[in-house]
Coordinates of C-alpha atoms in Angstrom, one line a residue:
M149 CA 6.4 1.6 11.5
L150 CA 5.0 2.4 8.4
T151 CA 4.8 6.0 6.4
I152 CA 1.9 6.2 3.9
T153 CA 3.5 8.8 1.5
L154 CA 0.1 10.4 -1.4
L155 CA 2.3 11.3 -4.2
G156 CA -1.1 12.2 -6.8
T157 CA -4.6 12.6 -6.1
A158 CA -6.1 13.7 -9.5
A159 CA -7.9 11.5 -11.9
T160 CA -8.4 11.8 -16.0
M161 CA -5.6 14.8 -16.2
P162 CA -3.0 16.2 -14.1
L163 CA -3.1 19.8 -12.0
P164 CA -0.1 21.8 -11.7
D165 CA -1.4 20.9 -7.7
R166 CA -2.1 17.2 -8.6
A167 CA -0.3 14.3 -10.1
L168 CA -1.9 11.3 -11.3
T169 CA -2.3 8.0 -9.1
A170 CA 0.5 6.9 -6.6
A171 CA 1.1 6.4 -3.2
V172 CA 4.3 5.2 -1.4
A173 CA 3.8 2.6 1.7
E174 CA 8.0 3.0 3.7
C175 CA 9.0 0.2 5.8
G176 CA 13.1 -0.4 7.5
G177 CA 14.2 1.3 4.5
H178 CA 11.9 -0.2 1.8
S179 CA 8.7 0.5 0.3
L180 CA 5.9 -0.3 -2.4
L181 CA 4.4 1.7 -4.8
F182 CA 0.8 1.7 -5.4
D183 CA 0.4 3.1 -9.4
C184 CA 2.6 5.9 -11.1
G185 CA 0.3 8.3 -13.0
E186 CA 2.4 10.6 -14.8
G187 CA 4.1 13.7 -12.5
T188 CA 4.9 10.6 -10.0
Q189 CA 8.6 11.6 -9.8
T190 CA 8.3 15.1 -9.7
A191 CA 5.7 14.5 -6.5
A192 CA 8.1 11.8 -5.2
R193 CA 11.0 14.2 -5.2
R194 CA 9.0 17.1 -4.1
A195 CA 8.2 14.9 -1.1
G196 CA 11.7 13.7 0.0
V197 CA 10.8 10.2 -1.5
N198 CA 13.3 8.1 -2.9
L199 CA 11.5 6.0 -5.4
M200 CA 15.4 3.5 -5.5
K201 CA 14.0 2.1 -2.5
M202 CA 11.3 0.4 -4.2
D203 CA 10.5 -3.4 -4.3
A204 CA 7.7 -3.3 -6.0
V205 CA 5.2 -1.4 -8.1
C206 CA 2.0 -2.8 -7.5
L207 CA -0.6 -1.8 -9.9
T208 CA -4.5 -1.4 -9.6
H209 CA -5.9 -1.6 -13.1
Y210 CA -4.0 -0.6 -17.1
H211 CA -6.1 2.8 -17.3
G212 CA -2.9 5.7 -18.4
D213 CA -3.7 7.8 -15.2
H214 CA -2.3 5.3 -13.2
I215 CA 0.7 3.5 -15.7
F216 CA 1.8 6.5 -18.2
G217 CA 4.5 7.4 -15.5
L218 CA 5.5 4.1 -15.4
P219 CA 8.2 4.3 -18.1
G220 CA 9.9 7.5 -17.0
L221 CA 11.0 6.3 -14.1
L222 CA 11.9 2.9 -14.6
Q223 CA 14.7 4.3 -16.7
T224 CA 15.4 7.3 -14.2
L225 CA 16.2 4.1 -11.8
G226 CA 18.3 2.6 -14.3
C227 CA 20.4 6.3 -14.9
Q228 CA 20.7 6.1 -11.1
G229 CA 22.4 3.1 -11.2
R230 CA 20.1 0.8 -10.4
T231 CA 21.3 -3.1 -10.6
R232 CA 18.8 -4.8 -7.6
P233 CA 15.5 -6.0 -9.5
L234 CA 12.3 -4.7 -8.9
A235 CA 8.7 -7.1 -9.1
L236 CA 5.7 -5.1 -10.8
Y237 CA 2.2 -6.4 -9.9
G238 CA -0.9 -5.7 -11.2
P239 CA -4.0 -8.0 -12.5
K240 CA -4.3 -9.7 -15.3
G241 CA -3.6 -9.0 -18.2
L242 CA 0.0 -7.6 -17.1
G243 CA 2.0 -9.2 -19.1
E244 CA 0.7 -7.6 -22.6
V245 CA 0.8 -4.3 -20.9
W246 CA 4.6 -5.1 -19.8
A247 CA 5.5 -5.8 -23.2
A248 CA 4.5 -2.8 -24.3
L249 CA 6.2 -0.7 -21.0
R250 CA 9.3 -2.7 -21.9
V251 CA 9.5 -1.1 -25.5
L252 CA 9.0 2.5 -24.2
T253 CA 12.0 2.0 -21.3
G254 CA 14.7 0.5 -23.6
P255 CA 17.1 -1.8 -22.0
L256 CA 17.4 -1.5 -18.6
P257 CA 20.0 -2.1 -16.0
Y258 CA 18.4 -3.9 -13.6
P259 CA 15.1 -7.2 -14.4
V260 CA 11.8 -6.6 -13.8
Y261 CA 10.0 -9.6 -12.7
A262 CA 5.9 -8.5 -13.5
E263 CA 3.7 -11.2 -11.8
V264 CA 0.1 -11.3 -12.5
L265 CA -0.7 -11.1 -8.0
D266 CA -3.9 -12.9 -8.0
A267 CA -2.9 -14.3 -3.8
P268 CA -1.1 -12.3 -0.4
A269 CA 2.1 -12.3 -0.8
A270 CA 4.9 -12.6 1.9
L271 CA 7.3 -9.8 1.7
C272 CA 10.2 -11.1 4.0
E273 CA 10.3 -14.2 1.9
K274 CA 10.3 -12.2 -1.5
F275 CA 12.3 -8.7 -0.6
G276 CA 13.6 -9.7 3.0
G277 CA 14.5 -6.3 4.7
W278 CA 10.2 -6.6 5.5
P279 CA 9.1 -7.1 8.9
Q280 CA 8.7 -11.1 10.0
S281 CA 5.1 -11.5 8.0
A282 CA 4.3 -8.4 6.3
K283 CA 2.2 -9.8 3.7
L284 CA 0.8 -8.0 0.7
T285 CA -3.0 -8.9 -0.6
P286 CA -4.8 -8.2 -4.0
V287 CA -8.3 -7.3 -3.0
P288 CA -10.8 -7.4 -6.0
T289 CA -12.6 -4.3 -6.5
R290 CA -15.4 -3.0 -9.2
H291 CA -14.5 -0.6 -12.2
R292 CA -15.0 -1.0 -15.7
V293 CA -12.0 -3.1 -16.7
V294 CA -10.5 -5.8 -14.3
S295 CA -9.0 -4.1 -11.2
Q296 CA -7.8 -4.6 -7.6
G297 CA -6.5 -2.9 -4.8
Y298 CA -4.4 -3.7 -2.2
R299 CA -3.9 -4.3 1.3
L300 CA -1.0 -4.4 2.5
D301 CA -0.1 -5.8 6.8
L302 CA 2.9 -6.0 9.1
P303 CA 1.5 -8.4 12.0
R304 CA 3.2 -8.0 15.5
A305 CA 4.6 -11.2 17.0
G306 CA 3.1 -11.3 21.1
R307 CA 5.9 -10.0 23.9
F308 CA 8.8 -11.8 24.3
L309 CA 8.8 -13.5 27.7
P310 CA 12.8 -14.0 29.1
E311 CA 11.2 -16.4 32.0
Q312 CA 9.6 -18.6 29.5
A313 CA 13.1 -18.6 27.7
R314 CA 15.2 -19.1 30.8
A315 CA 13.3 -22.0 31.5
L316 CA 13.4 -23.3 28.4
G317 CA 17.2 -23.4 28.3
V318 CA 17.4 -20.9 25.8
P319 CA 20.6 -18.7 25.4
V320 CA 20.5 -15.3 26.0
K321 CA 22.7 -15.3 22.4
Q322 CA 19.7 -17.2 20.1
W323 CA 16.9 -15.3 22.4
K324 CA 17.2 -12.1 18.9
T325 CA 16.2 -15.2 16.8
L326 CA 13.3 -16.3 18.4
Q327 CA 12.2 -12.4 18.8
H328 CA 12.2 -12.5 14.7
G329 CA 10.0 -15.2 14.9
E330 CA 12.3 -18.0 13.6
S331 CA 13.1 -21.6 15.5
I332 CA 16.0 -22.3 16.7
T333 CA 17.7 -25.6 17.9
L334 CA 19.4 -26.4 21.2
D335 CA 22.2 -28.9 21.7
G336 CA 20.3 -32.5 21.3
G337 CA 18.4 -31.4 18.8
R338 CA 15.6 -30.1 20.8
V339 CA 13.5 -27.8 18.2
I340 CA 12.0 -24.1 19.8
Q341 CA 9.6 -22.4 18.3
P342 CA 9.3 -19.0 18.4
E343 CA 5.4 -19.4 20.6
A344 CA 6.9 -21.0 23.4
V345 CA 8.5 -17.7 24.2
L346 CA 6.2 -15.0 22.9
G347 CA 2.5 -13.9 24.2
P348 CA -0.1 -13.1 22.1
A349 CA 0.2 -11.1 18.6
R350 CA -0.1 -7.6 19.3
Q351 CA -2.7 -5.1 17.0
G352 CA -0.3 -4.5 14.2
L353 CA -0.3 -2.3 11.4
S354 CA -2.7 -2.1 8.3
F355 CA -3.1 0.0 5.1
V356 CA -5.2 -0.4 2.0
F357 CA -5.4 1.4 -1.0
S358 CA -8.6 1.0 -3.1
G359 CA -7.4 2.3 -6.9
D360 CA -10.8 3.1 -9.2
T361 CA -13.2 1.6 -7.6
A362 CA -17.0 1.8 -7.2
P363 CA -18.4 0.5 -3.5
C364 CA -18.0 -3.5 -3.2
P365 CA -17.5 -5.5 -0.5
A366 CA -14.4 -7.3 -1.7
L367 CA -12.7 -4.0 -0.8
E368 CA -15.5 -3.1 2.2
K369 CA -13.4 -6.2 4.0
A370 CA -10.6 -5.8 3.1
A371 CA -10.3 -2.3 5.0
A372 CA -11.7 -4.1 8.1
G373 CA -10.0 -2.1 10.5
A374 CA -7.4 -1.0 8.6
D375 CA -5.3 1.8 10.2
L376 CA -5.7 3.9 6.8
L377 CA -8.1 3.6 3.6
L378 CA -7.4 5.6 0.6
C379 CA -10.4 5.3 -1.2
D380 CA -11.4 6.2 -4.6
S381 CA -13.5 9.3 -4.0
T382 CA -14.2 10.6 -8.0
Y383 CA -17.0 12.5 -7.3
A384 CA -18.1 15.0 -4.2
L385 CA -21.7 15.4 -4.4
P386 CA -24.6 12.7 -3.8
E387 CA -26.3 13.1 -6.7
Q388 CA -23.8 12.0 -8.8
A389 CA -23.6 8.6 -7.6
A390 CA -25.2 7.3 -10.7
Q391 CA -22.3 9.1 -12.7
A392 CA -19.5 7.0 -10.3
K393 CA -21.6 4.1 -10.7
Q394 CA -21.6 4.1 -14.7
Y395 CA -18.0 4.9 -14.6
G396 CA -17.2 2.5 -11.9
H397 CA -16.4 5.4 -8.9
S398 CA -17.2 6.2 -5.9
T399 CA -18.7 9.2 -4.4
F400 CA -17.1 11.4 -0.9
G401 CA -19.5 9.7 1.1
Q402 CA -19.9 6.3 -0.4
S403 CA -16.1 6.3 0.3
A404 CA -16.9 7.6 3.6
A405 CA -19.7 5.1 4.5
L406 CA -17.6 2.5 3.0
A407 CA -15.3 2.8 5.7
A408 CA -17.7 3.8 8.4
K409 CA -19.1 -0.2 7.5
A410 CA -16.0 -1.4 7.4
G411 CA -14.4 -0.2 10.7
A412 CA -11.3 1.9 9.2
K413 CA -9.9 4.0 11.9
R414 CA -8.7 6.6 9.5
L415 CA -10.1 7.1 5.5
W416 CA -8.4 10.0 3.0
L417 CA -10.5 10.9 0.0
V418 CA -8.5 10.5 -3.4
H419 CA -8.4 10.1 -7.5
Y420 CA -10.7 13.7 -7.8
S421 CA -12.1 14.0 -10.7
P422 CA -10.4 17.6 -12.5
M423 CA -14.4 19.2 -12.0
I424 CA -13.3 19.4 -8.1
T425 CA -11.4 22.3 -7.3
D426 CA -11.3 22.1 -3.3
P427 CA -12.1 19.0 -2.3
E428 CA -12.6 20.5 1.3
E429 CA -15.8 22.1 0.5
E430 CA -17.4 18.7 0.1
L431 CA -15.6 17.1 2.9
A432 CA -18.3 17.6 5.6
Q433 CA -21.2 15.7 4.1
A434 CA -18.4 12.7 4.2
Q435 CA -17.1 13.2 7.8
S436 CA -21.3 13.4 8.2
L437 CA -21.3 9.3 7.7
F438 CA -17.3 9.3 9.1
P439 CA -15.3 11.4 11.2
A440 CA -12.1 10.6 10.3
A441 CA -12.7 11.6 7.2
E442 CA -9.7 13.4 5.3
C443 CA -9.0 14.8 2.2
G444 CA -5.7 13.3 0.4
Y445 CA -3.1 16.4 -1.6
D446 CA -0.5 15.2 -2.7
G447 CA 2.3 15.0 -0.6
K448 CA 0.3 14.4 2.0
S449 CA 1.8 11.5 5.0
I450 CA 1.3 9.6 7.8
T451 CA 3.4 7.1 9.6
L452 CA 1.4 4.9 11.6
Q453 CA 2.9 3.7 15.4
Y454 CA 2.1 0.4 16.8
E455 CA -0.5 1.6 19.1
E456 CA 1.8 0.4 22.0
A457 CA 5.7 1.0 22.7
E458 CA 8.2 -1.7 21.8
E459 CA 10.1 -3.2 25.4

């Protein structure tokens, strides 16, 4: 299962009930933080999210409302005794940004590895603890500066077929190894691949975080079939489309239309302009285009489950 929690839904400036942009994805005691706007730490505390579990911070771009919470968070992790390395991902320009952040944080008792993420990352290989084949993919987006969103996939292997394992002579004590996606070598040197004892792959889980963006084909493609899409919805009204385009953002209706075209299962509207006092007032127009649209709010959380129970 995969738990997504919104920590900040404001754009430009924090409000009393809205921290600046941040969301966290948790799975099996590990997590990824997406952006880190001002107020992320207090929002995490209110939501009961433990940011010490983070393996990586995934930045969409380097505007202040998406990164100004990071120096304080990195210092807090050090004060809490973190020694485990932390990855810092982002688009082009990360090296210069991290150099500035490092000056602000001062010495840290754990290493931070800043990496421009321009290709899919296998999370289990990088950090351990994630499901086999879990993958984080950067998605180029359309903003005023270089920016990217992210798609997180948790694929699900086919059901284990014990009759196949027995027929191949696999000892019961080695079944779990195959179930976890690893090959085994039997006495005599015969190698058994997981595919030999697994049925067809089953439906996995997927989550997409857009960051700041105008509607664009790359994001629509990335959101295809996603269990949850968190999408820039800076402007509420259709008549604000020209303003949204000028600043590289989306309206409620544009985000809803994109989710519908992509065949996403759920859409949470996020990144509200300070002009939006009550997002729910304009939700109906988004739902007219995509009925599964919802307004995001700080602390909103969902646990995505596989469509069929494990056996």
